[in-house]
PDB file of C-alpha atoms in Angstrom:
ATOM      1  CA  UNK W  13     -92.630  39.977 149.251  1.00  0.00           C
ATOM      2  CA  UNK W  14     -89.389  41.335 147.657  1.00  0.00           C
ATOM      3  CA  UNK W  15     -87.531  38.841 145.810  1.00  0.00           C
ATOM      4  CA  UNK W  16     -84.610  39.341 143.615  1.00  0.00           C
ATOM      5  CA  UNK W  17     -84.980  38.518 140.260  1.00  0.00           C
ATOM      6  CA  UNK W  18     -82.907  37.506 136.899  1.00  0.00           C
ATOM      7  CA  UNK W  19     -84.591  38.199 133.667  1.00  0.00           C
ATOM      8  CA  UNK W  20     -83.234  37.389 129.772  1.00  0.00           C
ATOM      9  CA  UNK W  21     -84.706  38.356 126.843  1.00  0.00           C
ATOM     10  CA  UNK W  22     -83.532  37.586 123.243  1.00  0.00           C
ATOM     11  CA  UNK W  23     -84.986  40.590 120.713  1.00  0.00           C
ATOM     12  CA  UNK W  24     -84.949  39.939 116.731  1.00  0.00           C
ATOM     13  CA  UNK W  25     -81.434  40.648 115.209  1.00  0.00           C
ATOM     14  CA  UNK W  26     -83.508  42.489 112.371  1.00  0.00           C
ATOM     15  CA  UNK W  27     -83.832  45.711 114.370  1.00  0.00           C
ATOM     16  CA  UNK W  28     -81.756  48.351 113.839  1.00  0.00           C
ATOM     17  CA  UNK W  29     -79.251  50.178 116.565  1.00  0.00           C
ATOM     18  CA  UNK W  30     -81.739  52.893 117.972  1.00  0.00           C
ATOM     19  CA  UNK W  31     -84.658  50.570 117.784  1.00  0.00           C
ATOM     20  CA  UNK W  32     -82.915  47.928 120.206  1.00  0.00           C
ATOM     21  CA  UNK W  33     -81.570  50.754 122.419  1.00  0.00           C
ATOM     22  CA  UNK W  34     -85.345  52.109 122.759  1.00  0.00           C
ATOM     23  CA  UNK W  35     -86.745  48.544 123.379  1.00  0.00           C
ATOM     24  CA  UNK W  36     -84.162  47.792 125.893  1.00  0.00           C
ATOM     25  CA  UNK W  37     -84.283  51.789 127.211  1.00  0.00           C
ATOM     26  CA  UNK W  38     -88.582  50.772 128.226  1.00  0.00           C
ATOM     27  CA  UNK W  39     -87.926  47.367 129.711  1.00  0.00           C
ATOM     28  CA  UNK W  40     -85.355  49.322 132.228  1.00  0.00           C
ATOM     29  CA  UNK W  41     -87.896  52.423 133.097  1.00  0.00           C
ATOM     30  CA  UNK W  42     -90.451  49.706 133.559  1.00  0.00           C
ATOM     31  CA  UNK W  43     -88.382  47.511 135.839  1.00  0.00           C
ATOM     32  CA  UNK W  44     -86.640  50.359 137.664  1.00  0.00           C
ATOM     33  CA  UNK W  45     -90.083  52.355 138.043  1.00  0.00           C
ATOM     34  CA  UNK W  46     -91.584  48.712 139.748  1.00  0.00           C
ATOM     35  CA  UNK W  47     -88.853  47.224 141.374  1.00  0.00           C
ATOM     36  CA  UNK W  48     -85.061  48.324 142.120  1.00  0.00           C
ATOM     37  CA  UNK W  49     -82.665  47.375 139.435  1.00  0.00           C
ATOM     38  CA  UNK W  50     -79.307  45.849 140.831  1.00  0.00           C
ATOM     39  CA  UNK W  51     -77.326  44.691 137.354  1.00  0.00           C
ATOM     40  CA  UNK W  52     -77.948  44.612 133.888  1.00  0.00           C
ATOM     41  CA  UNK W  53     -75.597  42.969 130.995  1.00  0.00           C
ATOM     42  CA  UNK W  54     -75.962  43.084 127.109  1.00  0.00           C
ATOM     43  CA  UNK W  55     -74.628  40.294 125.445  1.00  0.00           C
ATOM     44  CA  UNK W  56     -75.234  41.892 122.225  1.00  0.00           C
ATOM     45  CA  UNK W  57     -75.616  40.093 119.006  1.00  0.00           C
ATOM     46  CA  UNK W  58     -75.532  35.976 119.798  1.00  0.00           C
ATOM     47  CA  UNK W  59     -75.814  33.315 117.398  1.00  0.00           C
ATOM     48  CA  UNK W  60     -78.406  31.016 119.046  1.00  0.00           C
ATOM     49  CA  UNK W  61     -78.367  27.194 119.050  1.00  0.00           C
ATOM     50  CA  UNK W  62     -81.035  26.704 116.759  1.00  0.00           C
ATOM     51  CA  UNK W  63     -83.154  29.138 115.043  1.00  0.00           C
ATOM     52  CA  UNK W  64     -86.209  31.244 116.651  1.00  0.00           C
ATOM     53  CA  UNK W  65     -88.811  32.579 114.017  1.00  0.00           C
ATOM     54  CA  UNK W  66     -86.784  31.520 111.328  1.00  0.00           C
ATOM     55  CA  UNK W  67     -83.568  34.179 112.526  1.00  0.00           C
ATOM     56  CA  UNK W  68     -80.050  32.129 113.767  1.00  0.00           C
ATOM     57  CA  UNK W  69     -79.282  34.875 115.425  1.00  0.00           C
ATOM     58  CA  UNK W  70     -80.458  37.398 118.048  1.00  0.00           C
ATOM     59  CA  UNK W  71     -79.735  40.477 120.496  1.00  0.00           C
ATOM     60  CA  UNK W  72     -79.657  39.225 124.430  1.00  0.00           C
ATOM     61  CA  UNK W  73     -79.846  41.336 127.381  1.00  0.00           C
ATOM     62  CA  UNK W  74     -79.972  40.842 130.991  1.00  0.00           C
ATOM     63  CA  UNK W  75     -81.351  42.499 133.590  1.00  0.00           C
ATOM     64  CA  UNK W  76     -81.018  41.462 137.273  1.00  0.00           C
ATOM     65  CA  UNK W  77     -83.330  43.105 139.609  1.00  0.00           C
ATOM     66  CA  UNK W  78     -85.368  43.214 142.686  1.00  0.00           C
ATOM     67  CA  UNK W  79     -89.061  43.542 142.878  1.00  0.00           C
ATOM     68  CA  UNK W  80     -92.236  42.368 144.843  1.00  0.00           C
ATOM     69  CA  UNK W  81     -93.716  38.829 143.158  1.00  0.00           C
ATOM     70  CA  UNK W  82     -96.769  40.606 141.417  1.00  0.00           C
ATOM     71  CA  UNK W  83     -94.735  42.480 139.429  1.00  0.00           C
ATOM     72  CA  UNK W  84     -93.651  39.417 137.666  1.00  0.00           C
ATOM     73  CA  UNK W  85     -97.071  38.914 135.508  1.00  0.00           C
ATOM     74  CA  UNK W  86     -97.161  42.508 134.610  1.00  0.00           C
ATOM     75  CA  UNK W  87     -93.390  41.768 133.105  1.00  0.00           C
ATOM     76  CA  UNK W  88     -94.053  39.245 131.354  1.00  0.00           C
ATOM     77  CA  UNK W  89     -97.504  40.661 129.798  1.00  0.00           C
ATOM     78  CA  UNK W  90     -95.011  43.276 128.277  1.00  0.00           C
ATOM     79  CA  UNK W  91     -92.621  40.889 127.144  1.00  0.00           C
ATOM     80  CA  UNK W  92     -95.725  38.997 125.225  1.00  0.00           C
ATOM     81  CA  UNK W  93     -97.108  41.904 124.200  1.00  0.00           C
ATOM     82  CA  UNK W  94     -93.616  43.537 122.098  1.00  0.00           C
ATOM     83  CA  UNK W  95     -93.259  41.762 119.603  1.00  0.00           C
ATOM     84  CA  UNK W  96     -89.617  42.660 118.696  1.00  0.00           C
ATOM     85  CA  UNK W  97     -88.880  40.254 121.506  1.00  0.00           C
ATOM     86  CA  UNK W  98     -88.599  36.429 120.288  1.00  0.00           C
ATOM     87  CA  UNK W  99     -88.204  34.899 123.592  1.00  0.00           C
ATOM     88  CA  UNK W 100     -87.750  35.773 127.691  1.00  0.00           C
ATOM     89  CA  UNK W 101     -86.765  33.994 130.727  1.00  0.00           C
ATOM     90  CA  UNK W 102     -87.413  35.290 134.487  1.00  0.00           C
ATOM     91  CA  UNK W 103     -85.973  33.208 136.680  1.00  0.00           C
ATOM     92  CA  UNK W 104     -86.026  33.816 140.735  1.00  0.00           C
ATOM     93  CA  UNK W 105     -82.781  33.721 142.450  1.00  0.00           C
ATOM     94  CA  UNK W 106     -82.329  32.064 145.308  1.00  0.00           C
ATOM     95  CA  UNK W 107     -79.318  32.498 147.789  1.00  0.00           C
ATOM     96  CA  UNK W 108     -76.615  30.738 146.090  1.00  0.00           C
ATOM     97  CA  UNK W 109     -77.538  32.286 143.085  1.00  0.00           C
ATOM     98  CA  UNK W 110     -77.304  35.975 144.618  1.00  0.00           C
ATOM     99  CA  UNK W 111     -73.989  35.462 146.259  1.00  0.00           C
ATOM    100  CA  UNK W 112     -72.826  33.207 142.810  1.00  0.00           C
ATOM    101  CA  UNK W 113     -73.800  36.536 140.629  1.00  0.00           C
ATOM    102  CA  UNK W 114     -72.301  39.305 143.357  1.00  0.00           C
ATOM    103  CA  UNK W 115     -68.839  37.143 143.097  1.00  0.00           C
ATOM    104  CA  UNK W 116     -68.955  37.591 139.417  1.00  0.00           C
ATOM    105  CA  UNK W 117     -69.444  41.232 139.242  1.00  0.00           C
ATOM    106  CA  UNK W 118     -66.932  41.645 142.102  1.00  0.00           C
ATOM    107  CA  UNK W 119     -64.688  39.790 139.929  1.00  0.00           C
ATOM    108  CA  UNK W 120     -65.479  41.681 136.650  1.00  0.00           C
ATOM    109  CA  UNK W 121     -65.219  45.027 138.768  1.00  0.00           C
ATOM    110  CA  UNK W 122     -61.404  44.008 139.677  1.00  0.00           C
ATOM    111  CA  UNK W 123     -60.467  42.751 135.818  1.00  0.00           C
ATOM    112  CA  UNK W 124     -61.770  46.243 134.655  1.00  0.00           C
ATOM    113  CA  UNK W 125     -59.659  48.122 137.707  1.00  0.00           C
ATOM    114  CA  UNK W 126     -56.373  46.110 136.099  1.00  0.00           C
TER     115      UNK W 126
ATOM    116  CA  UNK B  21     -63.297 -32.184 129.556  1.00  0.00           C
ATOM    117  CA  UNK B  22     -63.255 -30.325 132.563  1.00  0.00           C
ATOM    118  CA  UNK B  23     -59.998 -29.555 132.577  1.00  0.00           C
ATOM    119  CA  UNK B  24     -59.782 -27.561 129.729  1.00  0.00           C
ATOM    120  CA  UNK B  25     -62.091 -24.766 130.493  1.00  0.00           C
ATOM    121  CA  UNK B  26     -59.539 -23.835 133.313  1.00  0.00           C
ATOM    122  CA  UNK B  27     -56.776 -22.802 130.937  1.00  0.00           C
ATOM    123  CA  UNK B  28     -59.030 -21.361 128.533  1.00  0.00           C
ATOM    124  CA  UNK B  29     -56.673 -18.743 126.692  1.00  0.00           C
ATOM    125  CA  UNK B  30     -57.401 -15.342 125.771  1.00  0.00           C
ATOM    126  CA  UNK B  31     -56.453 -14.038 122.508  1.00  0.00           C
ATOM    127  CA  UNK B  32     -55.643 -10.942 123.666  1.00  0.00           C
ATOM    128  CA  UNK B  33     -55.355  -9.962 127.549  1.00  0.00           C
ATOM    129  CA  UNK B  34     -58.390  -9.550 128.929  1.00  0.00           C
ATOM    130  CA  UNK B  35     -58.311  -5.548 129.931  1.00  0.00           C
ATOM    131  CA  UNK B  36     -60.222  -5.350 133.595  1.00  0.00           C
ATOM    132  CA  UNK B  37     -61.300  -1.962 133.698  1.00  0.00           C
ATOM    133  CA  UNK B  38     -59.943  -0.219 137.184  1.00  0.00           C
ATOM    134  CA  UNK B  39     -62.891   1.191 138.661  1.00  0.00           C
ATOM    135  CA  UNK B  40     -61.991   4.608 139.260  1.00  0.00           C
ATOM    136  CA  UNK B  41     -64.089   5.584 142.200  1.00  0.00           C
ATOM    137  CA  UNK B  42     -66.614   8.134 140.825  1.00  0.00           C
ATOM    138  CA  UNK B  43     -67.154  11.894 143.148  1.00  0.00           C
ATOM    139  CA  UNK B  44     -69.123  13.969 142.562  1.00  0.00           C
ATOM    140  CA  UNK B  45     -67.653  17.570 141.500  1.00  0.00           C
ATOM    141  CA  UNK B  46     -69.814  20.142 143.029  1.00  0.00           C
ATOM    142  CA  UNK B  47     -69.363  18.123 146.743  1.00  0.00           C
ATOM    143  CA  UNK B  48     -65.656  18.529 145.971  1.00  0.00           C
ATOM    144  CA  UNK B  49     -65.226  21.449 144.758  1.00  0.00           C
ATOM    145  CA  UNK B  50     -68.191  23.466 146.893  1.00  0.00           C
ATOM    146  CA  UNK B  51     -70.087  24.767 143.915  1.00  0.00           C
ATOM    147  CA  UNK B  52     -73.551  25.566 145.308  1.00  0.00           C
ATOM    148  CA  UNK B  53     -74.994  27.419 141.788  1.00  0.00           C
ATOM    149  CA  UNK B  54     -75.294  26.029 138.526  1.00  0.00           C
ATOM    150  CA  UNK B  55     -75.619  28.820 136.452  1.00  0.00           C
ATOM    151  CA  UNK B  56     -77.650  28.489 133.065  1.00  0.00           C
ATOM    152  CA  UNK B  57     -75.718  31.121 131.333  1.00  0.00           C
ATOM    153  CA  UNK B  58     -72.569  29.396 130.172  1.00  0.00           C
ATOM    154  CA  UNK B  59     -72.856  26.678 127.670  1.00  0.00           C
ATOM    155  CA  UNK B  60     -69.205  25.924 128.492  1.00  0.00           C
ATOM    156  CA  UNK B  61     -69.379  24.360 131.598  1.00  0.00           C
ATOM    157  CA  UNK B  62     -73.141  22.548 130.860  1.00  0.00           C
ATOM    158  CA  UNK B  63     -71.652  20.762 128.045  1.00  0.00           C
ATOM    159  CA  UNK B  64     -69.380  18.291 130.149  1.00  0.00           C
ATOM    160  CA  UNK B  65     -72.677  17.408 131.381  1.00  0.00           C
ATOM    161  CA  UNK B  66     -74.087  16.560 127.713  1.00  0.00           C
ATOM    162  CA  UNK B  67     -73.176  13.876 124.747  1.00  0.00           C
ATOM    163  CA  UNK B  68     -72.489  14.208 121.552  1.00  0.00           C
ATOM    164  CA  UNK B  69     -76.503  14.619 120.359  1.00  0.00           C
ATOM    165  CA  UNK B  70     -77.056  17.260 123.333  1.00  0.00           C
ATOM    166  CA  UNK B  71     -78.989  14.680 125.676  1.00  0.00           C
ATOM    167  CA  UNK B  72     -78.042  14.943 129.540  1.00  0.00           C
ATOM    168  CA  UNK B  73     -75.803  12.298 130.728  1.00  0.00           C
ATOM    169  CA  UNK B  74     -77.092  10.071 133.289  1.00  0.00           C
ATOM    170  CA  UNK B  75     -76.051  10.389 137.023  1.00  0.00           C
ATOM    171  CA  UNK B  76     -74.129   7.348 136.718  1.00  0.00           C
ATOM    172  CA  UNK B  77     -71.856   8.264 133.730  1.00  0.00           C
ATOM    173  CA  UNK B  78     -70.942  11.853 135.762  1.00  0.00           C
ATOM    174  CA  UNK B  79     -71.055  10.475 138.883  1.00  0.00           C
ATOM    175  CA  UNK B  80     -72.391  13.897 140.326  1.00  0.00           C
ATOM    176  CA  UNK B  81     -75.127  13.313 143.635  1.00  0.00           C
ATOM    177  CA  UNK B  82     -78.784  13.654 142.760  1.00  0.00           C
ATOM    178  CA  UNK B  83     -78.944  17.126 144.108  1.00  0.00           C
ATOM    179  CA  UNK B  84     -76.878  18.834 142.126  1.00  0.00           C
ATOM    180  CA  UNK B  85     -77.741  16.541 139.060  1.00  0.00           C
ATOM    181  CA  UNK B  86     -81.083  17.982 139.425  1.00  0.00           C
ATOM    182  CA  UNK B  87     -79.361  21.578 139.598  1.00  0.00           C
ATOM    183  CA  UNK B  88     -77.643  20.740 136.639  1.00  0.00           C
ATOM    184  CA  UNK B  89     -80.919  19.466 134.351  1.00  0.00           C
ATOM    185  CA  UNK B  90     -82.637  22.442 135.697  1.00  0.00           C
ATOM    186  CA  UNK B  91     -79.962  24.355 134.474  1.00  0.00           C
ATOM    187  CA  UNK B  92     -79.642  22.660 131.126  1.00  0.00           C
ATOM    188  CA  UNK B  93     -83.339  23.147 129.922  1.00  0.00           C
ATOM    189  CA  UNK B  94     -83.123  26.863 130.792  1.00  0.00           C
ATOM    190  CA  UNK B  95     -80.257  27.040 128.738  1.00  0.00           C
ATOM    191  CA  UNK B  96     -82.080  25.318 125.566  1.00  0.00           C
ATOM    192  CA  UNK B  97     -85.138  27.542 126.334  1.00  0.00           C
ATOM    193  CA  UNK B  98     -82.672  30.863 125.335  1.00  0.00           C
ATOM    194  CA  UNK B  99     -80.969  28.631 122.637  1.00  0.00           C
ATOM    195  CA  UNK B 100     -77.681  28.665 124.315  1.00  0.00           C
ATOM    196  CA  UNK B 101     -77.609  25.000 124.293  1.00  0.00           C
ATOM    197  CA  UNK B 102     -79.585  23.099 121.120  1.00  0.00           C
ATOM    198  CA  UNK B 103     -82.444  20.673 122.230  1.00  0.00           C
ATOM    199  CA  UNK B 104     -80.695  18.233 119.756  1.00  0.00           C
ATOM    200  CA  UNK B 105     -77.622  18.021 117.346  1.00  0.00           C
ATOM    201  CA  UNK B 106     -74.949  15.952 116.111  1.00  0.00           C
ATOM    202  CA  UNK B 107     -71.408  16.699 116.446  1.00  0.00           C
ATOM    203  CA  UNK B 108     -71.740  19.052 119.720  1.00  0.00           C
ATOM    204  CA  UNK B 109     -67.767  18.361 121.346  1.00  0.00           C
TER     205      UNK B 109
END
């Protein structure tokens, strides 16, 4: 069953340029090789609430995609498995949250045509 | 002796509070998705030390106050909201 998907993950800010690049660079092939991807967002370097392994700070990215339920475990496996990344969220969308995240891009896509 | 708890006199006026009839703002203003990425808009939900407000301090209906705590605890999971602080406003 092909749901769509919203996935976060928060990587240590210790790495350097390339190194986050490449990490984020095989999260995307694997996503986009399993599933189709529809968005994807870099927040870039965050300071976080409270502190995660001893770091205040830490490199998010997004990526919003749709893939069959399975695929989810084999995600997440990765996500355990790196250990560059501190912490992850997948979260399934449901129908408000589709149309509430295809308003936003529409919205950024008309800021950036101004 | 009885009469003089009738005109018992205030120091100061005593300040009714007008109850302002409480609505709840996702009804009113059609949100249907509370998202868990911006901090800004889950912290009218939370006090000072972080904590959730009750539904009867925001006034919002259980459905979306369940949207909203959902929301909240995803957002401390990625540390975009703390689990517990002081002086969060």
């Amino acid at each position: 069953m092909i749901n769509q998907y919203e996935t976060v993950f928060i990587a240590t800010p210790v790495l350097s340029e390339p190194q986050m690049k490449e990490t984020v660079e095989k999260f995307k092939k694997y996503i986009s090789e399993n599933g189709e991807l529809v968005h994807e967002e870099d927040w870039g370097l965050r300071k976080m609430a409270y502190s995660i392994q001893k770091k205040t700070t830490g490199f998010y990215h997004l990526f919003e995609f749709k893939a069959d339920g399975s695929f989810i475990n084999k995600l997440e496996t990765e996500y355990r498995r790196d250990e560059k990344i501190m912490r992850f969220l997948t979260f399934k969308m449901d129908k408000h949250a589709v149309a509430y995240s295809e308003k936003k891009r529409r919205e950024q896509e008309s800021k950036k045509e101004e | 002796m009885a009469q003089n708890n009738s005109e018992i006199r205030y120091l100061t006026p005593l300040a009714v509070e007008v109850k302002k009839k409480k609505y709840c703002r996702f009804l009113r203003s059609r949100i249907k998705y509370v998202d868990y990425k911006d901090p800004q808009f889950l912290k009218k939900f939370l006090n000072e030390q972080g904590k959730i407000l009750p539904r009867r301090l925001t006034g919002t209906s259980l459905k979306y106050h369940r949207k909203v705590a959902q929301a909240v605890k995803r957002a401390r999971h990625l540390a975009l909201l703390p689990y517990v602080t002081d002086m969060m406003k």
